[in-house]
């Protein structure tokens, strides 16, 4: 059984897709051992609780410095003894030490077809605003391994999504989630859990 730790910052619809896929058997040989959020009061925590999954908050606000936060975060991560760490909308820069300790064991979902609309400053709705601004007709989502760059690690899976005339950033975000993110993130976890 692959021990999966999911890290979140907000609504947690990707977390929900992972939970649902474990329940339906679309993900096998994996269990979600915990959820870490950097924010208090977010829906992700409720989703974890409803699924009976251990969840906690490690917030930078509770630490005197970034270095102390990084240490606290890594200690919490280690406490779950994860085989795989899934960044499911975790909008915090991962401490270098954590990337070293979990090399090739951290994956991230990004809401564009990397290498488009990724890197520093491209997260959440901003990615879709940029895609609409550029006028691309296709966008999508990418699951990739996390290395020390921003969105630069090896790509595991991608799925394209059509941009429609008149899309707002929110509409596009929703379609990318439904048609791509909620499918490829669970699929990538299943792939890793089963050495596919
Ligand atoms: C998702 O769209 C995810 O791809 C994005 O944040 C959203 C989280 O939604 N992540 C990034 O932009 C990372 N650079 P969720 O909390 O509902 O899963």
mmCIF file of N, CA, C and O and ligand atoms in Angstrom, residues 10-15 88-89 91 108-111 122-124 127 151 173 177 181, ligand 1:
data_model
loop_
_atom_site.group_PDB
_atom_site.id
_atom_site.type_symbol
_atom_site.label_atom_id
_atom_site.label_comp_id
_atom_site.label_asym_id
_atom_site.label_seq_id
_atom_site.Cartn_x
_atom_site.Cartn_y
_atom_site.Cartn_z
ATOM 1 N N UNK A 10 -6.712 25.179 -0.212
ATOM 2 C CA UNK A 10 -8.027 25.810 -0.348
ATOM 3 C C UNK A 10 -9.184 24.846 -0.427
ATOM 4 O O UNK A 10 -9.380 24.012 0.443
ATOM 5 N N UNK A 11 -9.923 24.962 -1.514
ATOM 6 C CA UNK A 11 -11.195 24.247 -1.667
ATOM 7 C C UNK A 11 -11.080 22.739 -1.680
ATOM 8 O O UNK A 11 -11.974 22.024 -1.219
ATOM 9 N N UNK A 12 -10.004 22.246 -2.250
ATOM 10 C CA UNK A 12 -9.774 20.806 -2.189
ATOM 11 C C UNK A 12 -10.612 19.959 -3.130
ATOM 12 O O UNK A 12 -10.894 18.797 -2.825
ATOM 13 N N UNK A 13 -10.980 20.497 -4.291
ATOM 14 C CA UNK A 13 -11.736 19.639 -5.219
ATOM 15 C C UNK A 13 -10.843 18.531 -5.770
ATOM 16 O O UNK A 13 -11.333 17.436 -6.047
ATOM 17 N N UNK A 14 -9.558 18.802 -5.910
ATOM 18 C CA UNK A 14 -8.646 17.732 -6.345
ATOM 19 C C UNK A 14 -8.474 16.686 -5.244
ATOM 20 O O UNK A 14 -8.422 15.493 -5.524
ATOM 21 N N UNK A 15 -8.388 17.133 -4.002
ATOM 22 C CA UNK A 15 -8.356 16.198 -2.871
ATOM 23 C C UNK A 15 -9.593 15.303 -2.926
ATOM 24 O O UNK A 15 -9.505 14.078 -2.770
ATOM 25 N N UNK A 88 -1.938 19.118 -4.078
ATOM 26 C CA UNK A 88 -3.233 19.247 -4.757
ATOM 27 C C UNK A 88 -3.758 20.657 -4.500
ATOM 28 O O UNK A 88 -4.608 20.872 -3.642
ATOM 29 N N UNK A 89 -3.172 21.620 -5.227
ATOM 30 C CA UNK A 89 -3.540 23.011 -4.966
ATOM 31 C C UNK A 89 -2.854 23.512 -3.700
ATOM 32 O O UNK A 89 -3.451 24.229 -2.909
ATOM 33 N N UNK A 91 -0.351 25.965 -2.460
ATOM 34 C CA UNK A 91 0.237 27.152 -3.080
ATOM 35 C C UNK A 91 1.340 27.772 -2.222
ATOM 36 O O UNK A 91 1.403 28.978 -2.025
ATOM 37 N N UNK A 108 2.780 17.222 -8.399
ATOM 38 C CA UNK A 108 1.984 18.455 -8.355
ATOM 39 C C UNK A 108 1.013 18.476 -9.528
ATOM 40 O O UNK A 108 1.341 17.973 -10.606
ATOM 41 N N UNK A 109 -0.174 19.055 -9.305
ATOM 42 C CA UNK A 109 -1.093 19.296 -10.415
ATOM 43 C C UNK A 109 -1.036 20.777 -10.752
ATOM 44 O O UNK A 109 -1.125 21.626 -9.863
ATOM 45 N N UNK A 110 -0.859 21.066 -12.047
ATOM 46 C CA UNK A 110 -0.827 22.460 -12.499
ATOM 47 C C UNK A 110 -1.895 22.650 -13.577
ATOM 48 O O UNK A 110 -1.992 21.828 -14.491
ATOM 49 N N UNK A 111 -2.655 23.759 -13.509
ATOM 50 C CA UNK A 111 -3.799 23.906 -14.417
ATOM 51 C C UNK A 111 -3.469 24.515 -15.780
ATOM 52 O O UNK A 111 -4.157 25.442 -16.229
ATOM 53 N N UNK A 122 2.321 32.025 -11.749
ATOM 54 C CA UNK A 122 1.201 31.347 -12.413
ATOM 55 C C UNK A 122 0.601 30.297 -11.480
ATOM 56 O O UNK A 122 1.146 29.194 -11.350
ATOM 57 N N UNK A 123 -0.492 30.658 -10.848
ATOM 58 C CA UNK A 123 -1.191 29.707 -9.984
ATOM 59 C C UNK A 123 -2.667 30.069 -9.974
ATOM 60 O O UNK A 123 -3.043 31.224 -10.245
ATOM 61 N N UNK A 124 -3.496 29.056 -9.707
ATOM 62 C CA UNK A 124 -4.937 29.268 -9.598
ATOM 63 C C UNK A 124 -5.528 29.978 -10.806
ATOM 64 O O UNK A 124 -5.182 29.687 -11.954
ATOM 65 N N UNK A 127 -3.558 31.572 -13.976
ATOM 66 C CA UNK A 127 -3.157 30.738 -15.114
ATOM 67 C C UNK A 127 -4.200 30.857 -16.229
ATOM 68 O O UNK A 127 -3.866 31.021 -17.402
ATOM 69 N N UNK A 151 7.484 24.334 -11.415
ATOM 70 C CA UNK A 151 6.791 23.631 -12.513
ATOM 71 C C UNK A 151 7.759 23.094 -13.567
ATOM 72 O O UNK A 151 7.399 23.007 -14.751
ATOM 73 N N UNK A 173 -11.487 27.729 -15.740
ATOM 74 C CA UNK A 173 -10.923 27.003 -14.593
ATOM 75 C C UNK A 173 -11.784 25.775 -14.257
ATOM 76 O O UNK A 173 -11.272 24.675 -14.046
ATOM 77 N N UNK A 177 -10.724 21.841 -14.548
ATOM 78 C CA UNK A 177 -10.797 20.932 -13.390
ATOM 79 C C UNK A 177 -11.595 19.683 -13.730
ATOM 80 O O UNK A 177 -11.127 18.562 -13.540
ATOM 81 N N UNK A 181 -8.110 17.990 -14.569
ATOM 82 C CA UNK A 181 -7.444 17.808 -13.268
ATOM 83 C C UNK A 181 -7.989 16.635 -12.462
ATOM 84 O O UNK A 181 -7.227 15.820 -11.949
HETATM 85 C C1 LIG B 1 -6.245 23.704 -8.957
HETATM 86 O O1 LIG B 1 -6.767 24.258 -10.141
HETATM 87 C C2 LIG B 1 -4.771 23.410 -9.120
HETATM 88 O O2 LIG B 1 -4.447 22.967 -10.407
HETATM 89 C C3 LIG B 1 -4.184 24.746 -8.833
HETATM 90 O O3 LIG B 1 -4.925 25.238 -7.733
HETATM 91 C C4 LIG B 1 -6.261 24.741 -7.826
HETATM 92 C C5 LIG B 1 -6.674 24.135 -6.499
HETATM 93 O O4 LIG B 1 -8.034 23.778 -6.513
HETATM 94 N N1 LIG B 1 -2.774 24.661 -8.560
HETATM 95 C C6 LIG B 1 -1.879 25.561 -8.991
HETATM 96 O O5 LIG B 1 -2.184 26.574 -9.579
HETATM 97 C C7 LIG B 1 -0.424 25.205 -8.671
HETATM 98 N N2 LIG B 1 0.477 26.095 -9.351
HETATM 99 P P1 LIG B 1 -8.630 22.752 -5.441
HETATM 100 O O6 LIG B 1 -8.220 23.233 -4.049
HETATM 101 O O7 LIG B 1 -10.124 22.831 -5.628
HETATM 102 O O8 LIG B 1 -8.094 21.372 -5.730
#
